[in-house]
PDB file of C-alpha atoms and ligand atoms in Angstrom:
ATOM      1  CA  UNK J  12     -25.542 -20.625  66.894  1.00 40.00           C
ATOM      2  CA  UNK J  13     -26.173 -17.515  68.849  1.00 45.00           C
ATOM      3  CA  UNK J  14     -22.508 -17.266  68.705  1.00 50.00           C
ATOM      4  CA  UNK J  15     -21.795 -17.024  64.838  1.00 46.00           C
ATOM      5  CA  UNK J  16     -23.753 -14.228  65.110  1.00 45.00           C
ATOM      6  CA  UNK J  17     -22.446 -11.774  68.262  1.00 48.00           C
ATOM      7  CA  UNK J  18     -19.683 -10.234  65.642  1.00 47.00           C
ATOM      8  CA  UNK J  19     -22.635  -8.921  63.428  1.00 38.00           C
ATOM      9  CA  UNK J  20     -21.705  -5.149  64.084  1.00 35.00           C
ATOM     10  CA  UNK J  21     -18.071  -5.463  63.541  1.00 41.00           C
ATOM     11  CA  UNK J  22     -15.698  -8.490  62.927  1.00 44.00           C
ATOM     12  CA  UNK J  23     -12.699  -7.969  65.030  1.00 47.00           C
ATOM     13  CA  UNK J  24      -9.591  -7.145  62.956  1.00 46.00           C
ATOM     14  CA  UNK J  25      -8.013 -10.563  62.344  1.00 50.00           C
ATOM     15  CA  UNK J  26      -5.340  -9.003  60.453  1.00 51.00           C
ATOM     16  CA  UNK J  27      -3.629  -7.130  62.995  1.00 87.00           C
ATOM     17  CA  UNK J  28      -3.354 -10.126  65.238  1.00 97.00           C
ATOM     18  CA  UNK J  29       0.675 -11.632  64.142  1.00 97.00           C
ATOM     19  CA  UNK J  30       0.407 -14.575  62.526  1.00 98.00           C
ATOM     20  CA  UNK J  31       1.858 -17.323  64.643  1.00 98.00           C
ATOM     21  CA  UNK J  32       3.256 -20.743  63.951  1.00 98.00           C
ATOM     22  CA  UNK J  33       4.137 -23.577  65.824  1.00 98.00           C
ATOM     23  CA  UNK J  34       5.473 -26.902  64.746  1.00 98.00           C
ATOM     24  CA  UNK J  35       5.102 -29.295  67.261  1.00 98.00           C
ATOM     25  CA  UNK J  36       7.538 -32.205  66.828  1.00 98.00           C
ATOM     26  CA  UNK J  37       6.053 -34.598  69.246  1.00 98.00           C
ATOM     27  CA  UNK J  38       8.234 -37.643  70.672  1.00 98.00           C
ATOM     28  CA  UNK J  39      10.441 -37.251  67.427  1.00 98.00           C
ATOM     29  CA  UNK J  40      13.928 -36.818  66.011  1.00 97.00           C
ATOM     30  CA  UNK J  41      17.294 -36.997  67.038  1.00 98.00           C
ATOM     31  CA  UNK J  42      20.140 -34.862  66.641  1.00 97.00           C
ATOM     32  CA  UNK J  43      20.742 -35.861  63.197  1.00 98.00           C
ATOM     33  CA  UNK J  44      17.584 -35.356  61.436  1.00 98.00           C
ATOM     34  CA  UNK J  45      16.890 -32.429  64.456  1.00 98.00           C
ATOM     35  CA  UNK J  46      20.071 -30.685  62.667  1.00 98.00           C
ATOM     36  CA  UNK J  47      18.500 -31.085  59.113  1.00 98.00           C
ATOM     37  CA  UNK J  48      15.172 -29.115  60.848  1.00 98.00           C
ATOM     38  CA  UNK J  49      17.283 -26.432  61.775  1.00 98.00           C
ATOM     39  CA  UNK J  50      18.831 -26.172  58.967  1.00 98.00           C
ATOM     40  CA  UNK J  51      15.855 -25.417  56.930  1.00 98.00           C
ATOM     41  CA  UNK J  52      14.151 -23.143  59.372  1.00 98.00           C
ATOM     42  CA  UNK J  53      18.148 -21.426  58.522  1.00 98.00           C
ATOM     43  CA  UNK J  54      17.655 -21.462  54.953  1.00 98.00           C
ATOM     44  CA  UNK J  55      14.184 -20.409  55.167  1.00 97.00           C
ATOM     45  CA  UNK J  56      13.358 -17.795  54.215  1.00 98.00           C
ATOM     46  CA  UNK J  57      10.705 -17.042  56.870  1.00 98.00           C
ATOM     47  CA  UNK J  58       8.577 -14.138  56.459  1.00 98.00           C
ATOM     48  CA  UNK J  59       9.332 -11.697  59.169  1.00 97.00           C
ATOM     49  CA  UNK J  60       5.573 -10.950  60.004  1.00 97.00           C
ATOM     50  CA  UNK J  61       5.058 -14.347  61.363  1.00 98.00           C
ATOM     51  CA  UNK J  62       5.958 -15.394  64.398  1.00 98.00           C
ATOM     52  CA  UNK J  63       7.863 -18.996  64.463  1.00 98.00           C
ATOM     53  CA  UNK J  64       7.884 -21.175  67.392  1.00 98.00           C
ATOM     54  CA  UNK J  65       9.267 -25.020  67.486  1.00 98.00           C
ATOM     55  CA  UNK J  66       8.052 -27.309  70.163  1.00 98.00           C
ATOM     56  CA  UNK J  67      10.890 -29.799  71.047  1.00 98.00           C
ATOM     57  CA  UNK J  68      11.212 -32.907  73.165  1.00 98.00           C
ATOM     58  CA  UNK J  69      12.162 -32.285  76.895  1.00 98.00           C
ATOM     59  CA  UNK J  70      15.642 -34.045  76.560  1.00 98.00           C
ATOM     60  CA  UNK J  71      16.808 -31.824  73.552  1.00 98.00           C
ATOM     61  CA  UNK J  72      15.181 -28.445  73.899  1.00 98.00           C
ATOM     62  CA  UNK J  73      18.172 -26.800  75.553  1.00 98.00           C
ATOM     63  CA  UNK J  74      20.481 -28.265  71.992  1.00 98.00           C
ATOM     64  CA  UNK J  75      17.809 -26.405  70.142  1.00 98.00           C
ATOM     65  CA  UNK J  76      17.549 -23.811  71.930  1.00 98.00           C
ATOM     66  CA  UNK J  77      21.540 -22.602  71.282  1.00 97.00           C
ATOM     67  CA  UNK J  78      21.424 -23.950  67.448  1.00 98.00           C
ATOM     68  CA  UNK J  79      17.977 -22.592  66.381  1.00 98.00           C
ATOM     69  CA  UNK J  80      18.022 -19.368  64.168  1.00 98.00           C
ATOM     70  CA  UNK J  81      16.881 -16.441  66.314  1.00 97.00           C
ATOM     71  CA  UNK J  82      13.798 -15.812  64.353  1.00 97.00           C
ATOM     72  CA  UNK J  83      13.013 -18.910  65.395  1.00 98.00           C
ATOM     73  CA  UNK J  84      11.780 -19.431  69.579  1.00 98.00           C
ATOM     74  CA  UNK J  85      11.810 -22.817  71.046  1.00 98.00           C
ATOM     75  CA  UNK J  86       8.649 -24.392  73.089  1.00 98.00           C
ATOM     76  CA  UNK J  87       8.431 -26.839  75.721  1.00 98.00           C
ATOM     77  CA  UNK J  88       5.871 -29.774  74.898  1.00 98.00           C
ATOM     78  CA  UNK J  89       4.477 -29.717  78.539  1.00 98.00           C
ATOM     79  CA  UNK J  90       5.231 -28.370  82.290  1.00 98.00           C
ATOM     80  CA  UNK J  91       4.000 -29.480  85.770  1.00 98.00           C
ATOM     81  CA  UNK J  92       2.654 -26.688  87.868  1.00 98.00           C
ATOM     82  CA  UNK J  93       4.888 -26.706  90.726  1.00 98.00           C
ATOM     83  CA  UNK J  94       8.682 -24.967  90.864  1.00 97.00           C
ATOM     84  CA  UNK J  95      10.613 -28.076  91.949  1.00 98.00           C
ATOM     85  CA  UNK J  96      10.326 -31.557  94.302  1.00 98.00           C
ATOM     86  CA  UNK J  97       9.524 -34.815  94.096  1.00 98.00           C
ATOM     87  CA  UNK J  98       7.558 -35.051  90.989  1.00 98.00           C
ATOM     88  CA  UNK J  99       9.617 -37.950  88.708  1.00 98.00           C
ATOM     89  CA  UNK J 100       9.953 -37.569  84.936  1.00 97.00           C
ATOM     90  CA  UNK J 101       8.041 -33.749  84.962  1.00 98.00           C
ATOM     91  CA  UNK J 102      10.033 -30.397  84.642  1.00 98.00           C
ATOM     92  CA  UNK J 103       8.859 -26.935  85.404  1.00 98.00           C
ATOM     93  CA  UNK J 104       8.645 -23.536  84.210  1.00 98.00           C
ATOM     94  CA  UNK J 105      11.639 -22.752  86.128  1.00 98.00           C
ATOM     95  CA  UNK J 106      13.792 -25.088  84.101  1.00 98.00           C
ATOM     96  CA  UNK J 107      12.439 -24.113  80.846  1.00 98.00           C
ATOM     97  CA  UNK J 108      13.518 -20.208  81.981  1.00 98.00           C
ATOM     98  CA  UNK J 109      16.954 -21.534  83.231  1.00 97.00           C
ATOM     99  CA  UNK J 110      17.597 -22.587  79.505  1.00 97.00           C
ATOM    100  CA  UNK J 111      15.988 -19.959  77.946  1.00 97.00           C
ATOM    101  CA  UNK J 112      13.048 -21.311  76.755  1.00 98.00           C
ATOM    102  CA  UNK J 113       9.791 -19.154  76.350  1.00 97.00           C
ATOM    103  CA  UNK J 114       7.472 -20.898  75.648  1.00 98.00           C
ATOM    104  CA  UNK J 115       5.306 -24.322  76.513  1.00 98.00           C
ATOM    105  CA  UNK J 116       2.587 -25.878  74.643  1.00 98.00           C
ATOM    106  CA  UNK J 117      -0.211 -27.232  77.425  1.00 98.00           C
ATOM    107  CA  UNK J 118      -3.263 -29.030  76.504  1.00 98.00           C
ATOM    108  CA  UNK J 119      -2.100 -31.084  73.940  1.00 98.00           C
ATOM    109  CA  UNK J 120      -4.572 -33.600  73.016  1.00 98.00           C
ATOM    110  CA  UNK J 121      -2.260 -36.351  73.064  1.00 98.00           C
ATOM    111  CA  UNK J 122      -1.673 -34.931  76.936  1.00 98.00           C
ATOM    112  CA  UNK J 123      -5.458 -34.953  77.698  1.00 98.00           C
ATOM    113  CA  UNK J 124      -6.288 -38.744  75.508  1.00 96.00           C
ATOM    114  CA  UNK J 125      -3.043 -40.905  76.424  1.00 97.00           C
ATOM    115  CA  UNK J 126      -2.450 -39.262  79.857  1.00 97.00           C
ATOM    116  CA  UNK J 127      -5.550 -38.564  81.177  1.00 98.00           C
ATOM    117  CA  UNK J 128      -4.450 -34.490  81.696  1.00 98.00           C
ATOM    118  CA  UNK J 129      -8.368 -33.613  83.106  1.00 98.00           C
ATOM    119  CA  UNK J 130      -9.512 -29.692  81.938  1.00 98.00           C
ATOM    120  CA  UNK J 131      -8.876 -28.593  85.662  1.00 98.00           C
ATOM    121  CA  UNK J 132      -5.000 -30.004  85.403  1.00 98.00           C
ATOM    122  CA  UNK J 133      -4.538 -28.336  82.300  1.00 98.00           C
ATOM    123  CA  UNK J 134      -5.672 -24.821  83.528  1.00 98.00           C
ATOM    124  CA  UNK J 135      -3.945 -25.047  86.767  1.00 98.00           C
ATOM    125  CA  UNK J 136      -0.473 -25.858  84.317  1.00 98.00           C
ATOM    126  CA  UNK J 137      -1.537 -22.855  82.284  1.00 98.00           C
ATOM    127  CA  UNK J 138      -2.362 -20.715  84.945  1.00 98.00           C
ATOM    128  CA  UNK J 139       1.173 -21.791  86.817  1.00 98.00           C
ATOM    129  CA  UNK J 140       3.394 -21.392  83.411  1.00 98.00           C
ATOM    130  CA  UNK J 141       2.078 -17.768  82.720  1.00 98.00           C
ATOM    131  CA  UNK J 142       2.704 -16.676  86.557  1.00 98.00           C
ATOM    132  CA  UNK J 143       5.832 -17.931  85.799  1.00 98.00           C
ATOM    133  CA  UNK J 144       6.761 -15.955  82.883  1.00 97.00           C
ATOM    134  CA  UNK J 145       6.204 -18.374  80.194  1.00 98.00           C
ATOM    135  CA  UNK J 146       4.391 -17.925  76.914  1.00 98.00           C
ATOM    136  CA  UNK J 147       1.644 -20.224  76.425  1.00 98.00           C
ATOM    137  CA  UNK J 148       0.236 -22.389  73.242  1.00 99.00           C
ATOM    138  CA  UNK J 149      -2.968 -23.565  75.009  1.00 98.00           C
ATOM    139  CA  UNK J 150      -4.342 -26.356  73.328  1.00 98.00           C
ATOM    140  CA  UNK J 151      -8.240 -27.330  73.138  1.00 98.00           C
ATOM    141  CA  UNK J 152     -10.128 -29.292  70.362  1.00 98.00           C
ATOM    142  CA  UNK J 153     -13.122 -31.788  70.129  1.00 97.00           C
ATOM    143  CA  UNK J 154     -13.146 -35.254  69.292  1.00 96.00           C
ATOM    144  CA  UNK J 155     -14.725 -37.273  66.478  1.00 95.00           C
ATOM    145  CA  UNK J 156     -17.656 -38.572  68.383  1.00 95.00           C
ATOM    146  CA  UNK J 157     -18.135 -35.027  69.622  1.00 96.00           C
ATOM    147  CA  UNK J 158     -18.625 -33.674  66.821  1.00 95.00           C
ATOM    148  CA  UNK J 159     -21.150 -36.013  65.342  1.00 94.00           C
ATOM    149  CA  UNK J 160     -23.007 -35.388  68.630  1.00 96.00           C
ATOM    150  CA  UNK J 161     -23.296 -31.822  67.710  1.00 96.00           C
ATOM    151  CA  UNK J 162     -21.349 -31.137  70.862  1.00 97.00           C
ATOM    152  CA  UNK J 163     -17.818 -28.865  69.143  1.00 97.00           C
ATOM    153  CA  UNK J 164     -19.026 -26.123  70.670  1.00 97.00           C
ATOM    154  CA  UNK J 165     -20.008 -26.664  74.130  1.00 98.00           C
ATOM    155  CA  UNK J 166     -16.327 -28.812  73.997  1.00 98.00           C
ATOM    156  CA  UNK J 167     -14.141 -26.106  73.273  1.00 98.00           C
ATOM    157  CA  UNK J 168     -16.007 -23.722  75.056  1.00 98.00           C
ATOM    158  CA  UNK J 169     -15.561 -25.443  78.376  1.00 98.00           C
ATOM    159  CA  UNK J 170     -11.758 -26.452  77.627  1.00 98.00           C
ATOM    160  CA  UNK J 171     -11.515 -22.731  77.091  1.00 98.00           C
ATOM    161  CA  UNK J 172     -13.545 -21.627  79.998  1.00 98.00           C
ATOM    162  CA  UNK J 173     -11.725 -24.071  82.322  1.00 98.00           C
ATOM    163  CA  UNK J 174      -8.716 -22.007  81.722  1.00 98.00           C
ATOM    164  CA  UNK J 175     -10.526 -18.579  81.843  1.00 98.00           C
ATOM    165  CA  UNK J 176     -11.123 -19.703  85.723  1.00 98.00           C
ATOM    166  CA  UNK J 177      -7.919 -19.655  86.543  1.00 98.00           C
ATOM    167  CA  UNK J 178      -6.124 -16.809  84.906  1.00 98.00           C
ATOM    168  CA  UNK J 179      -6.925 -12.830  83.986  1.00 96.00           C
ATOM    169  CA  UNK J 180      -4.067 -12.305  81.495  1.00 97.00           C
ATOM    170  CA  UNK J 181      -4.418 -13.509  78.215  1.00 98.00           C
ATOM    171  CA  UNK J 182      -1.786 -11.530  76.706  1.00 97.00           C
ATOM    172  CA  UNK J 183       0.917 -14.229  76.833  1.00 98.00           C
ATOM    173  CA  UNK J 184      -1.802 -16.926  75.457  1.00 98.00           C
ATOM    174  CA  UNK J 185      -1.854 -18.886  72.390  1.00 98.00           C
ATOM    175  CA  UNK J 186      -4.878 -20.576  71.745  1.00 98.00           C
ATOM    176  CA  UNK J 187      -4.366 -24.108  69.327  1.00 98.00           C
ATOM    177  CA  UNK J 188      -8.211 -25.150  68.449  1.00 98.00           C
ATOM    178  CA  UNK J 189      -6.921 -28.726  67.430  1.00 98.00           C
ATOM    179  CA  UNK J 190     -10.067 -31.003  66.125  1.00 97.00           C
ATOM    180  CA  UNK J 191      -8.997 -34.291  67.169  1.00 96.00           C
ATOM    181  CA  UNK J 192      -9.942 -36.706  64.420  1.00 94.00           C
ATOM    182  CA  UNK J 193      -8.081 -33.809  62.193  1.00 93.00           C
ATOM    183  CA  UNK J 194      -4.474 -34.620  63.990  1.00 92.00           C
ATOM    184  CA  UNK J 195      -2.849 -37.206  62.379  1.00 88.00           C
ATOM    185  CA  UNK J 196      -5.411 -38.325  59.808  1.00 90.00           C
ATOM    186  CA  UNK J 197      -4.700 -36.353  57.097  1.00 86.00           C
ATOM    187  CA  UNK J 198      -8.688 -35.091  56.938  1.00 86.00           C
ATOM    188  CA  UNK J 199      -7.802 -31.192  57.444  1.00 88.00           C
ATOM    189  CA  UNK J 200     -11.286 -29.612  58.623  1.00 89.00           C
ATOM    190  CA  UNK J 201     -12.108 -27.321  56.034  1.00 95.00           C
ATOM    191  CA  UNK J 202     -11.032 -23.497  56.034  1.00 97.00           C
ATOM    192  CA  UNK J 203     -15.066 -23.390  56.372  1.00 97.00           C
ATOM    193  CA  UNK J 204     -15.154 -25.343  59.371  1.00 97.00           C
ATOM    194  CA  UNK J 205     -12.346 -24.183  61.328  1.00 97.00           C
ATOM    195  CA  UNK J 206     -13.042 -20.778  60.344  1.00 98.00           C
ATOM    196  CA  UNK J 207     -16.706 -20.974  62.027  1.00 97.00           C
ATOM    197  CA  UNK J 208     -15.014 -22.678  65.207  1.00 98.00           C
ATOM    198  CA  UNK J 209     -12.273 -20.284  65.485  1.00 98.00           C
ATOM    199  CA  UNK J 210     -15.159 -17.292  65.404  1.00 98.00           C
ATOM    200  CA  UNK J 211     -17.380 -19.344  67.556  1.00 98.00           C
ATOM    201  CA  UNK J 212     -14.885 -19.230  70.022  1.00 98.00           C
ATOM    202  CA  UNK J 213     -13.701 -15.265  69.475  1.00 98.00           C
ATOM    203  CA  UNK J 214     -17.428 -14.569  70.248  1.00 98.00           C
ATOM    204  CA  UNK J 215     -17.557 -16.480  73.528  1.00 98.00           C
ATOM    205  CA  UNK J 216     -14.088 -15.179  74.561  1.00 98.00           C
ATOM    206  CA  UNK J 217     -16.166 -12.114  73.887  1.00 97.00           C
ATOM    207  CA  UNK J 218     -18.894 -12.417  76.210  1.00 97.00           C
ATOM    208  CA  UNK J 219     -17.661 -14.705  78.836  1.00 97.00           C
ATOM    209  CA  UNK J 220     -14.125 -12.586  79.192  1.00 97.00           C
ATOM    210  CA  UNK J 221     -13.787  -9.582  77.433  1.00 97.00           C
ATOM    211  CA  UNK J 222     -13.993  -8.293  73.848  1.00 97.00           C
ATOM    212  CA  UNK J 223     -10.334  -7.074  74.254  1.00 96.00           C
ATOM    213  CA  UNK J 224      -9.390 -10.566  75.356  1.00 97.00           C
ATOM    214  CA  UNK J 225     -11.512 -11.793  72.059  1.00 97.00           C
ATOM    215  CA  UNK J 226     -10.150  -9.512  69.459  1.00 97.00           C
ATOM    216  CA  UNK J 227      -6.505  -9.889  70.889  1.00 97.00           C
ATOM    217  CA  UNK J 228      -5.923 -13.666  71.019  1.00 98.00           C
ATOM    218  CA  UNK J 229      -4.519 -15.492  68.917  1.00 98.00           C
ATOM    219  CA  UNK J 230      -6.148 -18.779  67.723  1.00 98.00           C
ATOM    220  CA  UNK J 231      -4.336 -21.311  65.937  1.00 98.00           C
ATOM    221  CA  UNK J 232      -5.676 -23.810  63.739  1.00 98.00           C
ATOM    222  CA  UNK J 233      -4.371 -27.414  63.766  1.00 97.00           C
ATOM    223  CA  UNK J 234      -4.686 -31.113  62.379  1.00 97.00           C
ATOM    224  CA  UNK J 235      -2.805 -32.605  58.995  1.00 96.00           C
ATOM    225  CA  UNK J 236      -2.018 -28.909  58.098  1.00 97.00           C
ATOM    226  CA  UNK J 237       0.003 -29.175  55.110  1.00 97.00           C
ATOM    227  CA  UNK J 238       1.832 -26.838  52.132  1.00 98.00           C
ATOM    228  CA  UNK J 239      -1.146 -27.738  50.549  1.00 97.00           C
ATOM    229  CA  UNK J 240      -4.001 -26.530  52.574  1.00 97.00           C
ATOM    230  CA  UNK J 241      -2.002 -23.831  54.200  1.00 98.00           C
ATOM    231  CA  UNK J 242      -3.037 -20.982  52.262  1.00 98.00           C
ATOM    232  CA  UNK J 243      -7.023 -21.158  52.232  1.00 97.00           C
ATOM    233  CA  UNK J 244      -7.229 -22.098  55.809  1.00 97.00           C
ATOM    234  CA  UNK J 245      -4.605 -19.081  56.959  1.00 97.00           C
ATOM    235  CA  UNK J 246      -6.982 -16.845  54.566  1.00 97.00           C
ATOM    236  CA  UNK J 247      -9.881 -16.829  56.874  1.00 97.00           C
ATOM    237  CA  UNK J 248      -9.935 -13.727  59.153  1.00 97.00           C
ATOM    238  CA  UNK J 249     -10.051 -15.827  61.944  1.00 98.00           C
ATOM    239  CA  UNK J 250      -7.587 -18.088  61.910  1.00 98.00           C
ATOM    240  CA  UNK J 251      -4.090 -16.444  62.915  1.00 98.00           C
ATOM    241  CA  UNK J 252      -1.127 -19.677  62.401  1.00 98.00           C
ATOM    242  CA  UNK J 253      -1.219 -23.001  63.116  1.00 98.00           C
ATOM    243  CA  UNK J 254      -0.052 -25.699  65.034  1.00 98.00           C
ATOM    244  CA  UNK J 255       1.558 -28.325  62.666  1.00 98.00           C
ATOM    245  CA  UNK J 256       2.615 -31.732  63.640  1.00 98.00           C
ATOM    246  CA  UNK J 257       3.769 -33.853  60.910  1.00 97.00           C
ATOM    247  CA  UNK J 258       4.827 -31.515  58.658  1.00 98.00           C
ATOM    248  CA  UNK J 259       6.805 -29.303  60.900  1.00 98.00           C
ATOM    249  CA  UNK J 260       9.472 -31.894  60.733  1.00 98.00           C
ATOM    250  CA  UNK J 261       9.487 -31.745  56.667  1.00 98.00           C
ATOM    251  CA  UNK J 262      10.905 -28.783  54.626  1.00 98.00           C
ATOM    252  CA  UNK J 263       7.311 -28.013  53.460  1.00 98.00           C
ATOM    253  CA  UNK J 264       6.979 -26.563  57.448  1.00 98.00           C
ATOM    254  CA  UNK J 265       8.855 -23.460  55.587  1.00 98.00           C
ATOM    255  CA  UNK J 266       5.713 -22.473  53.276  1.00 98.00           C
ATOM    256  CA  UNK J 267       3.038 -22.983  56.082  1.00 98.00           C
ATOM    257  CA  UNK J 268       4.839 -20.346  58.014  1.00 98.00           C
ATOM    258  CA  UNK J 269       4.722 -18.671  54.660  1.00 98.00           C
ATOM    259  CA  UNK J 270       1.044 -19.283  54.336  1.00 98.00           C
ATOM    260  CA  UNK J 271       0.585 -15.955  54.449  1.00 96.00           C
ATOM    261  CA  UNK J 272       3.142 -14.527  51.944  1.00 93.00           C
TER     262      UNK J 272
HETATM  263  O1  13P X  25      -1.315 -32.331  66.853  1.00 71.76           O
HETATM  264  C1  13P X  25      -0.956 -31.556  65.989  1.00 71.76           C
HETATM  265  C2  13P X  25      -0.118 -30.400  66.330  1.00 71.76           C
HETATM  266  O2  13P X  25      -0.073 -30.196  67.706  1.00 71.76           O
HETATM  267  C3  13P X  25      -1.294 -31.763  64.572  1.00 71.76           C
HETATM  268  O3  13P X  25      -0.628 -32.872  64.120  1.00 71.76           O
HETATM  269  P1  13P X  25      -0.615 -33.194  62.528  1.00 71.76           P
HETATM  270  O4  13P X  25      -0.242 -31.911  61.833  1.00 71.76           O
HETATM  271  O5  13P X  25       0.398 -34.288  62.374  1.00 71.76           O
HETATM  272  O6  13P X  25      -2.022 -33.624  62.190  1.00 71.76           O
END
């Protein structure tokens, strides 16, 4: 609670922070319907104040990569933290450079439930990607059970200060505050409720790293965001873009990027 409250004298200025979306595709498409994506991230149009970022399966990123608009970056779903060697099925930052991809989304829920990624793993990936000149969309978020235990912050404050133990620059750092029983559920948490996470967390980047750090970063918002919900939640000062799953593979992914417009 103490949190909500450390802003009193002066919100940070959400609005200068550029408003950032990712669509994570997950482990889907194909070149065919991967081609119809592209083609309406062509068509558009995308607002030119937000910045749009797609994050593509391993085996077709470099495709993307030379068909996507160039208002449009390209993101890795994951990276191991090590340059090269005997480390079957992963692929480092050093790959994703060598096709000209900039960014990687770490973190991912689906990373930390399905294959056991630990907080300490994550950071360490994090920690390797941005020494490494990639972009990050660092990706934190409490479960269900979690949350009825009263326990959202203390979660995302430790998935966040895992990461703040292992790195000093957050200037290349996306934050994703994903809830988990919002991802693929269709219950969106409530511009209310993400907005009081999202400042929870500004206020603790605050203290525990610095207020530059806090007023800088940006924090996306993500789980079963849709055209529909798009505009209130991207109206609260403290949510700057999301990270959309499901929809980022429909045409509809072209007015959440315009959720601002
Ligand atoms: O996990 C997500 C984005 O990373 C959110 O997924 P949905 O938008 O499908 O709920």
């Amino acid at each position: 609670q103490v949190y909500q409250r450390c802003f009193s004298n002066g919100c940070p200025p959400g609005m200068a922070r550029k408003f950032v979306v990712g669509g994570n595709w997950k482990m889907n498409g194909n070149k065919k319907q991967i081609d119809e994506i592209l083609g309406f991230l062509k068509t558009g149009p995308l607002n030119a104040d937000t910045e749009v970022i797609v994050g593509v399966p391993a085996v077709y990123l470099d495709y993307v990569k030379c068909n996507a608009p160039p208002n449009v970056e390209v993101a890795a779903q994951n990276c191991y933290k090590a340059e090269k060697g005997a480390f079957t099925g992963e692929i480092s930052p050093m790959m994703l450079k060598d096709i000209g991809v900039c960014w990687v989304i770490l973190g991912h829920s689906e990373r930390r439930q399905i294959f056991g990624e630990s907080d300490e793993l994550i950071a360490e990936k994090v920690a390797f990607a941005l020494e490494n000149g990639l972009k990050v969309i660092a990706c934190i978020g409490e479960t269900l059970n979690e949350r009825e235990a009263g326990k959202t912050e203390e979660v995302v404050f430790r998935q966040t200060q895992a990461i703040a133990d292992k790195i000093k620059d957050w200037t290349n750092v996306v934050i994703a505050y994903e809830p988990v029983w919002a991802i693929g559920t269709g219950k969106t948490a409530t511009p209310e409720q993400a907005q009081d996470v999202h400042k929870a967390l500004r206020c603790y980047i605050s203290e525990k790293i610095s207020p530059n750090v806090a007023e800088s970063v940006r924090i996306q918002y993500g789980g079963s965001v849709t055209a529909a919900n798009c505009k209130d939640l991207g109206a609260k000062p403290d949510i700057d873009g999301f990270l959309v799953g499901g929809a980022s593979l429909k045409p509809e992914f072209v007015q959440i990027v315009n959720a601002r417009q």
